[in-house]
Short mmCIF file of C-alpha atoms in Angstrom, two decimals:
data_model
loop_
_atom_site.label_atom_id
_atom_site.label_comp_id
_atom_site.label_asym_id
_atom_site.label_seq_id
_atom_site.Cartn_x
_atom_site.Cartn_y
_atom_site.Cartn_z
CA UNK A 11 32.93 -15.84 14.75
CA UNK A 12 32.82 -12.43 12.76
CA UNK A 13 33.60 -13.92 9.45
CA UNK A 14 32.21 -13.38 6.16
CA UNK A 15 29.45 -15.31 4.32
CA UNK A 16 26.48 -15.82 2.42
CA UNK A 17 23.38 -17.83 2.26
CA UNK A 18 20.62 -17.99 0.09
CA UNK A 19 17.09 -19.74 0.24
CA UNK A 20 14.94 -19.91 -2.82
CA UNK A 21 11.59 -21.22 -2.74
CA UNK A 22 10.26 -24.45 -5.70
CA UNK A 23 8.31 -22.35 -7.37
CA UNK A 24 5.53 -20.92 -5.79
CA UNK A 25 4.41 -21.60 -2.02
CA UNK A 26 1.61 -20.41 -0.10
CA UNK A 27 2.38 -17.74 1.81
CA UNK A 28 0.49 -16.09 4.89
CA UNK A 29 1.04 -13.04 7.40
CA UNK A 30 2.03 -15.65 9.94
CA UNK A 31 5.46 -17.00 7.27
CA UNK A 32 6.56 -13.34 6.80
CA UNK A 33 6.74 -12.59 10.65
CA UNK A 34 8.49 -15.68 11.17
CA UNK A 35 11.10 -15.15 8.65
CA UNK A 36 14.69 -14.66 10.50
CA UNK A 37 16.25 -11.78 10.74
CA UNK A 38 13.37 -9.46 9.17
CA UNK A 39 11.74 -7.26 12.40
CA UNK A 40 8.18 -8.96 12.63
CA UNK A 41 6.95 -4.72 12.68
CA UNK A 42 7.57 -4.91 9.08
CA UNK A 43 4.71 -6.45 8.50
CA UNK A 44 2.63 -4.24 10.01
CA UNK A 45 2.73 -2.05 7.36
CA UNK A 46 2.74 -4.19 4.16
CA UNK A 47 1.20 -7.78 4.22
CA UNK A 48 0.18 -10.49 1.99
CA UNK A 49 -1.16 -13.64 1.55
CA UNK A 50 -1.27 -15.99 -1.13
CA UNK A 51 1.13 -17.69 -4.04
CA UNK A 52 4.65 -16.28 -4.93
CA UNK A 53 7.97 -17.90 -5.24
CA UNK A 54 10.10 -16.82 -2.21
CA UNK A 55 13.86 -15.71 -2.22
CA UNK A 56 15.46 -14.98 0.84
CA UNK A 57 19.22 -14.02 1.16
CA UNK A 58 21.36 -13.37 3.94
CA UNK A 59 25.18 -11.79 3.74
CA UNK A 60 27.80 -10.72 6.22
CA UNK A 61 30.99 -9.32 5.25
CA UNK A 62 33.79 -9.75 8.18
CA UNK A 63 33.31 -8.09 11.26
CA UNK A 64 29.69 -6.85 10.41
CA UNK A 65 26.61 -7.04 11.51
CA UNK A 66 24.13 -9.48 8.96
CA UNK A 67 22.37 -8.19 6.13
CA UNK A 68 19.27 -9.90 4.90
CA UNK A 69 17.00 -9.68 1.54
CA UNK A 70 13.91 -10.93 0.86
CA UNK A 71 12.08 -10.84 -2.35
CA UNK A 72 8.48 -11.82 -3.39
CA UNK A 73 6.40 -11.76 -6.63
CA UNK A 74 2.97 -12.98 -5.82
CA UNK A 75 0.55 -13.63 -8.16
CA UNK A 76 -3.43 -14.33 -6.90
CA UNK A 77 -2.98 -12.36 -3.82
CA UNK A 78 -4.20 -10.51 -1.30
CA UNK A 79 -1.98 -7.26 -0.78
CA UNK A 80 -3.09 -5.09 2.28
CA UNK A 81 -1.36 -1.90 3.59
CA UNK A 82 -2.67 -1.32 6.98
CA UNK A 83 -1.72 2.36 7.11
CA UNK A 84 -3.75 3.09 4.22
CA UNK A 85 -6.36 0.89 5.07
CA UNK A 86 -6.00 -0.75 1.57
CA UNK A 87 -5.93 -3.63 -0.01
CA UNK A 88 -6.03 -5.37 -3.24
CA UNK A 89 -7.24 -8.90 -4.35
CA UNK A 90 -5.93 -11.00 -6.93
CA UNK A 91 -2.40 -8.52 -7.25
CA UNK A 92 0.46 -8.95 -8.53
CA UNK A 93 3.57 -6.85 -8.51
CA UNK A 94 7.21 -7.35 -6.91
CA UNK A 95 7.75 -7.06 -2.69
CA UNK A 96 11.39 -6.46 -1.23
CA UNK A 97 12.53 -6.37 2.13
CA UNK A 98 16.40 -5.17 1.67
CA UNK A 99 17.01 -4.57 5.15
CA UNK A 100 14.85 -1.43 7.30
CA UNK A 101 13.56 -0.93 3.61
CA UNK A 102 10.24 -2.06 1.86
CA UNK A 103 9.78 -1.66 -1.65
CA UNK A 104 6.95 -2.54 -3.33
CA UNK A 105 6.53 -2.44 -7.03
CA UNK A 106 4.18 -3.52 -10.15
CA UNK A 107 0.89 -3.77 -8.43
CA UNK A 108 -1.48 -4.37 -10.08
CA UNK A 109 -4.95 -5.65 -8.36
CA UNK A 110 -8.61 -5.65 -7.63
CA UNK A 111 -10.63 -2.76 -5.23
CA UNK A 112 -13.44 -1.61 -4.97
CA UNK A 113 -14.95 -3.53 -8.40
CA UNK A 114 -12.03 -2.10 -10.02
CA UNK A 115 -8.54 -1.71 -10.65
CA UNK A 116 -5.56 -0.06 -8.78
CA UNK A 117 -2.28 0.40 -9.95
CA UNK A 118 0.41 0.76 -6.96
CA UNK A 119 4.17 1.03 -5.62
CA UNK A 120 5.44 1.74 -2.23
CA UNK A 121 8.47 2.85 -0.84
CA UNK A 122 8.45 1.99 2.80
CA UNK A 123 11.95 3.27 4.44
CA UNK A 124 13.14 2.61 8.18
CA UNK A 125 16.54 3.70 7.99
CA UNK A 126 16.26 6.68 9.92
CA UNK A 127 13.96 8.10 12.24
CA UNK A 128 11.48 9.19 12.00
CA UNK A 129 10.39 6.88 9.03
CA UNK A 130 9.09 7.52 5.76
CA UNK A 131 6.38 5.58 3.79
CA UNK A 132 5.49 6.64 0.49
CA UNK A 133 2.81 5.63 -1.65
CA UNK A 134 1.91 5.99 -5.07
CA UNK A 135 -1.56 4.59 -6.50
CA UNK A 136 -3.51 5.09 -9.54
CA UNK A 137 -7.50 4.32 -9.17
CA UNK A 138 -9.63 3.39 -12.30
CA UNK A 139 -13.52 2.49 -12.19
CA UNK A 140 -13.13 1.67 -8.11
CA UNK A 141 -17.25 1.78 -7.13
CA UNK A 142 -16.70 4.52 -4.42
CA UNK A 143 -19.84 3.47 -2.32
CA UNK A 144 -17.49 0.23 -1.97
CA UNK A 145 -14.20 2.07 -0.35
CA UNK A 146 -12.96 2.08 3.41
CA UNK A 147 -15.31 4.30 5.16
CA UNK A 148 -11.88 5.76 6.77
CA UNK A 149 -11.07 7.73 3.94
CA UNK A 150 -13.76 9.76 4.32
CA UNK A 151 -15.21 11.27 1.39
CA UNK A 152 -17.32 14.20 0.83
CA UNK A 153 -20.72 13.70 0.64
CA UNK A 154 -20.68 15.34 -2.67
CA UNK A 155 -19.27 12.33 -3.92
CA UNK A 156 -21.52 9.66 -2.90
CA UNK A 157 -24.63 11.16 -4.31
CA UNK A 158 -24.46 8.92 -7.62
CA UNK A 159 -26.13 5.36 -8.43
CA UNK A 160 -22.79 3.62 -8.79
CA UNK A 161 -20.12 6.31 -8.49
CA UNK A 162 -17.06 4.99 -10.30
CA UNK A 163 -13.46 6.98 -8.90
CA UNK A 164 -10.57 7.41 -10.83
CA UNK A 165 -7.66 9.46 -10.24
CA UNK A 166 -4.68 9.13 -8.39
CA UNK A 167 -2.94 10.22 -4.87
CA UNK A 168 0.98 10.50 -3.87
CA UNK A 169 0.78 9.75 0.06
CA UNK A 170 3.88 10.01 2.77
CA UNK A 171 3.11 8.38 6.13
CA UNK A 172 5.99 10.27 8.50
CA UNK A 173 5.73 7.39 11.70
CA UNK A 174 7.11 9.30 14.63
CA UNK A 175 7.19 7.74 18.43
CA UNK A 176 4.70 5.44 16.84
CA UNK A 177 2.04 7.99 15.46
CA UNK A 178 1.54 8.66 12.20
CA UNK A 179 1.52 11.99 10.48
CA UNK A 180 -0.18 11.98 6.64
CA UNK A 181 1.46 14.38 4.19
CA UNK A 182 0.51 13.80 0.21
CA UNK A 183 -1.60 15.11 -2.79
CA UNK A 184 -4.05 13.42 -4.39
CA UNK A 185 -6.94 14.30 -7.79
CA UNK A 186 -9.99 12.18 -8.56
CA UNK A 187 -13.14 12.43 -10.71
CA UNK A 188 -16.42 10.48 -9.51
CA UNK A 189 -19.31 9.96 -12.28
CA UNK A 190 -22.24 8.41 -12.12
CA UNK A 191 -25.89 9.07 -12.87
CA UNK A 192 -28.38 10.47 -10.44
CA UNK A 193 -32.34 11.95 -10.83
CA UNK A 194 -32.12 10.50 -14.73
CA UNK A 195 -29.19 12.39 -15.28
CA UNK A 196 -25.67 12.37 -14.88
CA UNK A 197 -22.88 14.25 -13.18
CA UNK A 198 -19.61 14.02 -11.89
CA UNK A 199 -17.44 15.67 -8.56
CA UNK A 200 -13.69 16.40 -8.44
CA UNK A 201 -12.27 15.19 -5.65
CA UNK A 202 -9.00 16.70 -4.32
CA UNK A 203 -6.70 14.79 -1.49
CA UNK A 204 -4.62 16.72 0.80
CA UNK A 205 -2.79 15.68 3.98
CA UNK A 206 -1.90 18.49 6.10
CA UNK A 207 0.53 16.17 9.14
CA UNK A 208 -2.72 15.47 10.96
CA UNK A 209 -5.04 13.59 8.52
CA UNK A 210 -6.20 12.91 4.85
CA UNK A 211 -8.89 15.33 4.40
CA UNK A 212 -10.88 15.76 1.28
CA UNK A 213 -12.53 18.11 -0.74
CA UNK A 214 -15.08 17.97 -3.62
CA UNK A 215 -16.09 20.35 -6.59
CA UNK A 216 -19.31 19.98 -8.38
CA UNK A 217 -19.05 20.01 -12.15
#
């Protein structure tokens, strides 16, 4: 009837939650969750507001704990995270990661904005120790880098995913060092991340 009003939902501490809960929430566009998912325990608030005459606005706020985080774009994901997930409307904001990859540890936020088109999806992430034998063969790295028993990667990338008529242009910097041993001795490789609109492509130094 166009007046005003709010509503608010908050879970009993925490529930299980899976891909299939967060596209059936109401009012959230199920494409959200194509590029941030999880699965696993975190209390659940959801709130919905209209002020008179307007359209509905909706918020929905997770901190799991114990979970799987992926981000499809990225083709990344993190086990046993934790950190804070928002859904304030077209935005996405994800904060506090902290989780498992790749034997080690990756610190991550996101900021995931559909307010205007075309949209913008940031990324920030911080790599420590991650085995790099063990990482998405989609990011592609140089040879150079994989010639170690047990390479460990750490460094971090900024990454902007610009989604345009539903294709994605990568933008971003990014600096890593792999070490490792190899022929008795040991070594490392700088790694360097740029993405030029078209793809991530990367680039390794010998030291």
């Amino acid at each position: 009837d166009g007046s005003a009003g709010t509503a608010k939902l908050v879970s009993v501490g925490a529930v299980h939650v899976t891909p299939a809960h967060l596209k059936a929430l109401p009012l959230v566009p199920a494409e959200t969750w194509a590029w941030v998912d999880l699965e696993g325990d975190t209390p659940v608030t959801v709130a919905v507001s209209r002020a008179a005459g307007a359209a509905g606005a909706y918020r929905v706020e997770c901190r799991p704990t114990n979970t799987r985080l992926t981000i499809p774009p990225a083709d990344f994901t993190a086990t046993d995270a934790s950190g804070t997930v928002v859904v304030d409307g077209p935005r996405v904001t994800v904060t506090g990661v902290r989780g498992r990859a790749a034997d080690g540890t990756v610190l991550a936020a996101a900021d995931l904005d559909f307010t205007a088109t075309p949209s913008r999806l940031k990324f920030d992430v911080t790599a420590k120790d991650l085995n790099a034998k063990r990482l998405p063969k989609s990011w592609q790295l140089p040879p150079q880098a994989l010639i170690f028993d047990d390479p460990k990667l750490n460094g971090s990338a900024a990454i902007e995913l610009v989604v345009r008529d539903g294709k994605v242009e990568p933008h971003g910097t990014g600096k890593a060092t792999m070490a490792g041993t190899v022929a008795g001795g040991t070594g490392s490789v700088e790694v360097r991340m740029v993405g030029d609109g078209t793809r991530l492509r990367f680039d390794a130094d010998e030291k």
